mmCIF file of C-alpha atoms in Angstrom:
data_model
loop_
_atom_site.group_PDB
_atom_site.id
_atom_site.type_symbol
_atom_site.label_atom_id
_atom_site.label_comp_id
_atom_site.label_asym_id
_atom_site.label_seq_id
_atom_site.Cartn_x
_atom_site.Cartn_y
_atom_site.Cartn_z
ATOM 1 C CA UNK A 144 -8.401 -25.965 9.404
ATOM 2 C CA UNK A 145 -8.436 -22.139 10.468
ATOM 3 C CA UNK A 146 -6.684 -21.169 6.580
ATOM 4 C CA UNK A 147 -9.489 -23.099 4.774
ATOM 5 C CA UNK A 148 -12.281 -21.339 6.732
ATOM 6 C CA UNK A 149 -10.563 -18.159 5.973
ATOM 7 C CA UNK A 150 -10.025 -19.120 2.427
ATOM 8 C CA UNK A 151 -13.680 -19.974 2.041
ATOM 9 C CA UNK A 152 -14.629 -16.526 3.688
ATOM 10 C CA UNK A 153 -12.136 -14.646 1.401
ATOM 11 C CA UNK A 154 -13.711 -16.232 -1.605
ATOM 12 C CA UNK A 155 -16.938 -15.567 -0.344
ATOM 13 C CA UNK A 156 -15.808 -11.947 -0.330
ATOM 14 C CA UNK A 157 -14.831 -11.688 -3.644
ATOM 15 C CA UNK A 158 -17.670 -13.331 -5.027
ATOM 16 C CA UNK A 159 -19.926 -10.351 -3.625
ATOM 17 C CA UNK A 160 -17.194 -7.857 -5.318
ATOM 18 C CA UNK A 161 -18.017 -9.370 -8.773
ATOM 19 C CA UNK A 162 -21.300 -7.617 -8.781
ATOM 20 C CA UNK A 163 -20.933 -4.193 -7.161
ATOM 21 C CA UNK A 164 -22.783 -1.440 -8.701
ATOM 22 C CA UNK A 165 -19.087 0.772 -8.914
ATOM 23 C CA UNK A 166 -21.165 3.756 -10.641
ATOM 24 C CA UNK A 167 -23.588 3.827 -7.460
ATOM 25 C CA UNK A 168 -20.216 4.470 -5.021
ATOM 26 C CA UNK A 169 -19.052 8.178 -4.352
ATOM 27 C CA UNK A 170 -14.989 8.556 -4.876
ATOM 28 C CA UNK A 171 -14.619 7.342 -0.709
ATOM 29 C CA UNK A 172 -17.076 4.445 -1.536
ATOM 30 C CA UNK A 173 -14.900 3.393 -4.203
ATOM 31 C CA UNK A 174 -11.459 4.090 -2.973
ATOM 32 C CA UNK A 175 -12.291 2.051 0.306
ATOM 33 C CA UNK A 176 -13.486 -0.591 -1.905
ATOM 34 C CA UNK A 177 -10.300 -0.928 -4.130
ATOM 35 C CA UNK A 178 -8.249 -0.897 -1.392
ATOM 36 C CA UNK A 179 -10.173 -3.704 0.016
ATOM 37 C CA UNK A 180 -10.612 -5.597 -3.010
ATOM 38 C CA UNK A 181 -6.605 -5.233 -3.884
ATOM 39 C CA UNK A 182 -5.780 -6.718 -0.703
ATOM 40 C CA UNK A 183 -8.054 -9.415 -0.275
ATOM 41 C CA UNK A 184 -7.072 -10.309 -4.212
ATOM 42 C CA UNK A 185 -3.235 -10.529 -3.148
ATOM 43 C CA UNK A 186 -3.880 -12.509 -0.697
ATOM 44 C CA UNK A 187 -5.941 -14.683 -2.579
ATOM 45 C CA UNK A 188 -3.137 -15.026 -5.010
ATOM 46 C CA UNK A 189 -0.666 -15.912 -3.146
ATOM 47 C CA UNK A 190 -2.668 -18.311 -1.267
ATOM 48 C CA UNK A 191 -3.281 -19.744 -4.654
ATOM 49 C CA UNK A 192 0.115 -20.643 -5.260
ATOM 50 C CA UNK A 193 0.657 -22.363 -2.375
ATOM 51 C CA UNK A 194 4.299 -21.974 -1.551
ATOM 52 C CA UNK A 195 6.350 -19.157 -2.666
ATOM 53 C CA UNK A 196 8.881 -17.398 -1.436
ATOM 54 C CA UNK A 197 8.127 -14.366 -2.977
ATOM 55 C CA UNK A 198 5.588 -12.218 -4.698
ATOM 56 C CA UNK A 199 8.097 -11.722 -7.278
ATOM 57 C CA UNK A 200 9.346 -14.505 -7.813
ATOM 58 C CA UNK A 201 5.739 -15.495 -9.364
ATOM 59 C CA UNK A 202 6.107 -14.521 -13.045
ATOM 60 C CA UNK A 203 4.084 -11.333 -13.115
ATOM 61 C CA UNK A 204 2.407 -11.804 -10.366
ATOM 62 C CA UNK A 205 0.220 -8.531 -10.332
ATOM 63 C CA UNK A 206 -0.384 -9.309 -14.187
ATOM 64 C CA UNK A 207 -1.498 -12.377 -13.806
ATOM 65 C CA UNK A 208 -3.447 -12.309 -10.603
ATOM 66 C CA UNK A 209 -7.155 -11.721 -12.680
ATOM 67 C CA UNK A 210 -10.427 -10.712 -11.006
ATOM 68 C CA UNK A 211 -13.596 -9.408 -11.736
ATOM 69 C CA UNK A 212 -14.633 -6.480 -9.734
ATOM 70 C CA UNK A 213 -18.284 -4.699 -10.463
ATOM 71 C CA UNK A 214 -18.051 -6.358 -13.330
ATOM 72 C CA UNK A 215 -15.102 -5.291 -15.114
ATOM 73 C CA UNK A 216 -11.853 -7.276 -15.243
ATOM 74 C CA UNK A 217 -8.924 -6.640 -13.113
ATOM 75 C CA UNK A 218 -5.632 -7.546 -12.463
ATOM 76 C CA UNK A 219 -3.489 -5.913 -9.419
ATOM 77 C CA UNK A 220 -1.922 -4.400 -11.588
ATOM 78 C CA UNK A 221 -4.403 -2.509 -13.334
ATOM 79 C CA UNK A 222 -6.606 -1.840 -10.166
ATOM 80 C CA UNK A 223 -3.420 -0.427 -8.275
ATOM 81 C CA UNK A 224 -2.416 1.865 -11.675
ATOM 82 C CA UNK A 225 -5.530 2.473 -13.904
ATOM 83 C CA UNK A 226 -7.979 2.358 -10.801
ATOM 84 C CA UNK A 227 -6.395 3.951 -7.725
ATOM 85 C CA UNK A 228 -3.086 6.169 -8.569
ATOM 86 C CA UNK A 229 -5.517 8.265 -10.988
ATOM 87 C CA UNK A 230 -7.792 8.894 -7.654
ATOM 88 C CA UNK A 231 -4.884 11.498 -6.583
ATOM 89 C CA UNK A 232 -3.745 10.078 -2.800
ATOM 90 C CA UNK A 233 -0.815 9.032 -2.301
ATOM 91 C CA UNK A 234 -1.640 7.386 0.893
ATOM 92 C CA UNK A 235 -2.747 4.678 -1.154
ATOM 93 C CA UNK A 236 0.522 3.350 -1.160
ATOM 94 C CA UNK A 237 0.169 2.907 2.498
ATOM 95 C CA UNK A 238 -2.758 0.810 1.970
ATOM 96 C CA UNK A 239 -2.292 -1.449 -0.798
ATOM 97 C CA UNK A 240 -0.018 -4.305 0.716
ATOM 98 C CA UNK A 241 1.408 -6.310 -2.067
ATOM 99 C CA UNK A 242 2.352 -9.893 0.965
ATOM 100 C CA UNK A 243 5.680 -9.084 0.729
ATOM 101 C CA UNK A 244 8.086 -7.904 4.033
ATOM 102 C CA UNK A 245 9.411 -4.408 3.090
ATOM 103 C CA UNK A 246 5.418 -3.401 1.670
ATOM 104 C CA UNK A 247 2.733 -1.991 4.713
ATOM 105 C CA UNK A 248 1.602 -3.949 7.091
ATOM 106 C CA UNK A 249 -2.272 -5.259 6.257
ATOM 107 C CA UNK A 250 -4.854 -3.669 8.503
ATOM 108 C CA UNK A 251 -7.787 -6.094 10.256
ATOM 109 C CA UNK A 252 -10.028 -4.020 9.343
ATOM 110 C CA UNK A 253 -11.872 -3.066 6.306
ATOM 111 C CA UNK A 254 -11.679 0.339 4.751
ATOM 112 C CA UNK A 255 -15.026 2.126 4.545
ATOM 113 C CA UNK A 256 -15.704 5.679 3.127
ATOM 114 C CA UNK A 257 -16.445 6.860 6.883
ATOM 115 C CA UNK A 258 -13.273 5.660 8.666
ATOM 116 C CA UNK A 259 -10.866 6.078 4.896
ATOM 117 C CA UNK A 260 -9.189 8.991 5.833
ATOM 118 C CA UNK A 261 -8.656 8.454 9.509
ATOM 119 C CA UNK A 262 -7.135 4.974 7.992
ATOM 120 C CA UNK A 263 -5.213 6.184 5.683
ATOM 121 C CA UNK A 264 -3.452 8.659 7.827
ATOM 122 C CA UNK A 265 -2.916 6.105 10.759
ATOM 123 C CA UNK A 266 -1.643 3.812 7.940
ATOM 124 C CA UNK A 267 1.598 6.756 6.485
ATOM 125 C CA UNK A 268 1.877 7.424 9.865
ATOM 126 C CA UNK A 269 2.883 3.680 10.772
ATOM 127 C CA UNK A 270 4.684 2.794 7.690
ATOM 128 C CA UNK A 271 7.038 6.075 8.379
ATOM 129 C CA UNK A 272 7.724 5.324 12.104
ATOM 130 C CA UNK A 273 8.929 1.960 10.816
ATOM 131 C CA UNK A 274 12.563 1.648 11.095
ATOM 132 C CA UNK A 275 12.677 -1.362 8.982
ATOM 133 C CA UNK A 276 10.973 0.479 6.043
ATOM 134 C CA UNK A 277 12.363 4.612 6.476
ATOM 135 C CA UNK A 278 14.418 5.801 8.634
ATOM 136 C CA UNK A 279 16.732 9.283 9.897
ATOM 137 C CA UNK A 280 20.174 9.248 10.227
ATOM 138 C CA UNK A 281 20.766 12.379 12.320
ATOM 139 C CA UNK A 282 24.491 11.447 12.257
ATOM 140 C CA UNK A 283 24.757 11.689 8.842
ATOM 141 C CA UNK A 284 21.951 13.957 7.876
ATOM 142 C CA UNK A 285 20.663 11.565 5.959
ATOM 143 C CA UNK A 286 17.115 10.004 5.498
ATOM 144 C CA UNK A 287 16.545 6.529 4.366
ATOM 145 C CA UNK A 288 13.168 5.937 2.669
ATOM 146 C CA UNK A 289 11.598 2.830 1.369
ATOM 147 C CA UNK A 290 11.300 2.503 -2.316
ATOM 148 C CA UNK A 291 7.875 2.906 -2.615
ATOM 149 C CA UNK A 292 8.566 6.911 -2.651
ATOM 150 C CA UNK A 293 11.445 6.665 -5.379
ATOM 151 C CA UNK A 294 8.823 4.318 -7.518
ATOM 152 C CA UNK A 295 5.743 6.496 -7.229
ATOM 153 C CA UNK A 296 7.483 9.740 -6.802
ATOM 154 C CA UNK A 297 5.471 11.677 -9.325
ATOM 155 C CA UNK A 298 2.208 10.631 -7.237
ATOM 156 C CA UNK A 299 3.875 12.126 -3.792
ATOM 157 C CA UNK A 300 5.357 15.060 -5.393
ATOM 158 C CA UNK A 301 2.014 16.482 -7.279
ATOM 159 C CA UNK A 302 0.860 18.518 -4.274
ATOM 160 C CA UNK A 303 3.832 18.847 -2.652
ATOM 161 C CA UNK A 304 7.053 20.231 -3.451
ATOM 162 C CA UNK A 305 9.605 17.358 -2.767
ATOM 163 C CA UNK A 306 9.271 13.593 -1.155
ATOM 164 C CA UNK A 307 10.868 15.585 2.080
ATOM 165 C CA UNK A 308 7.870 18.122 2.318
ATOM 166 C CA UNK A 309 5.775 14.428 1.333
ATOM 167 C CA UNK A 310 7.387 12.790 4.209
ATOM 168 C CA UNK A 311 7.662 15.485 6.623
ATOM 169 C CA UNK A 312 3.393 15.852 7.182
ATOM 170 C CA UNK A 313 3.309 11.709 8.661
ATOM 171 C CA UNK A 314 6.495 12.035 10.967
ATOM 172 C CA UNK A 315 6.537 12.166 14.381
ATOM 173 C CA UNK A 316 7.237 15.990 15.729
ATOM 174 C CA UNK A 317 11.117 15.860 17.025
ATOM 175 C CA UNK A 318 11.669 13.924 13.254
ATOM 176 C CA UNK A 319 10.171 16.322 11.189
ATOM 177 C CA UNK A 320 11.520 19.518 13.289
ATOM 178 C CA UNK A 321 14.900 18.016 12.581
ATOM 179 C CA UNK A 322 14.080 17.506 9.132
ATOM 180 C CA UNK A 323 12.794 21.497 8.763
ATOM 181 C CA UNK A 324 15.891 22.689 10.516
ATOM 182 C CA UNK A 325 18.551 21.165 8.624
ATOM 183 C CA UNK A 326 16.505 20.988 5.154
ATOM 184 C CA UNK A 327 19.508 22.247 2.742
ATOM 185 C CA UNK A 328 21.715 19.552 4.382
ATOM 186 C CA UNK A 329 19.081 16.298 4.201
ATOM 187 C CA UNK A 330 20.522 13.647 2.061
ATOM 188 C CA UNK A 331 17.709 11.337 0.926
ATOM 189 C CA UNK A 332 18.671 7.750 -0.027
ATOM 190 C CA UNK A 333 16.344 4.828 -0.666
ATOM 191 C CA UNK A 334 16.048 1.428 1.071
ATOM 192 C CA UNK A 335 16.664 -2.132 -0.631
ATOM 193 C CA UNK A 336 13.279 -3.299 -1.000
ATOM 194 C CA UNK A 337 12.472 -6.815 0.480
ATOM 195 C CA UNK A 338 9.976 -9.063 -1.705
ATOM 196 C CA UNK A 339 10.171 -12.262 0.344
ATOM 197 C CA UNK A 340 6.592 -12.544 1.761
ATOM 198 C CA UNK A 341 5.679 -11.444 5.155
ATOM 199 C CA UNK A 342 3.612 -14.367 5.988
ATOM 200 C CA UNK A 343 1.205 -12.957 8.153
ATOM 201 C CA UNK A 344 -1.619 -15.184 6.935
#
């Protein structure tokens, strides 16, 4: 059927992954590439293990999902922490999509080094203007953010002064004016995160 063609393709893929030259890539060449390979890895893994509800309820699921990649082992976990957090983007976090519902939504498209930062941006822009995952409370005064910023806070805070001023750069205009005008008064609370998986496959 359809999955096992895909399945076949996706292995295919991460067979010619196993022997990239990683020292040959610029920082774009490799970035794209992670992004790619984490993805494509996840799925993999969970299509693995047939049935689960969710990626956590695997036992260490991004320890134990193993890979080779250039020729040095991975896991998802040490390809999403050793590998791409040191690269300095945050919008990595937009990329990297981990199968479960409250995580961004996969792309169909590969990320290359020419279209990465176009990506990327289109990417926070979508994950930010999703009501499931962040949302403002002008009510209240109070904006509701998915996990992933209280988690990797340190990575979105390193250029810029708080996850607001973070935030603030992917909204859409009326959001982020309302944000700038009322910034004293912005309460900033975090969303229960969802790890039942999003089955999009």
């Amino acid at each position: 059927g359809k999955i096992q063609e895909r399945y076949a393709d996706l292995q295919g893929y991460l067979q010619t992954l196993e022997t990239v030259p990683l020292d040959e890539l610029d920082r774009n060449e490799k970035m794209a590439l992670f992004i790619n390979a984490y993805n494509a890895q996840c799925v993999r893994g969970v299509l693995d293990r047939g049935e689960i509800e969710s990626v956590r309820n695997v036992f260490l699921f991004f320890k134990r999902t193993k890979f080779v990649l250039g020729g040095q082992d991975f896991s998802l976990d040490s390809l999403e922490h050793e590998a791409l957090r040191p690269m300095g983007d945050p919008r990595i976090h937009f990329a990297i999509v981990c199968s479960s519902k409250s995580c961004p939504e996969l792309v169909n498209e590969a990320y290359t080094s020419e279209n990465l930062d176009a990506m990327l941006d289109r990417q926070a822009r979508k994950f930010l203007a999703d009501p499931e995952k962040n949302r403002l409370d002008r009510e209240e005064k109070t904006l509701y953010l998915s996990k992933i910023f209280k988690w990797f806070e340190e990575d979105f805070t390193k250029d810029q002064p708080s996850i607001l001023a973070y935030v603030s750069q992917y909204l859409d205009d009326s959001t982020a004016k309302f944000l700038e005008e009322r910034k004293g008064e912005i309460r900033v609370e975090f969303l229960p995160y969802d790890w039942s998986l999003n089955g999009h496959y």
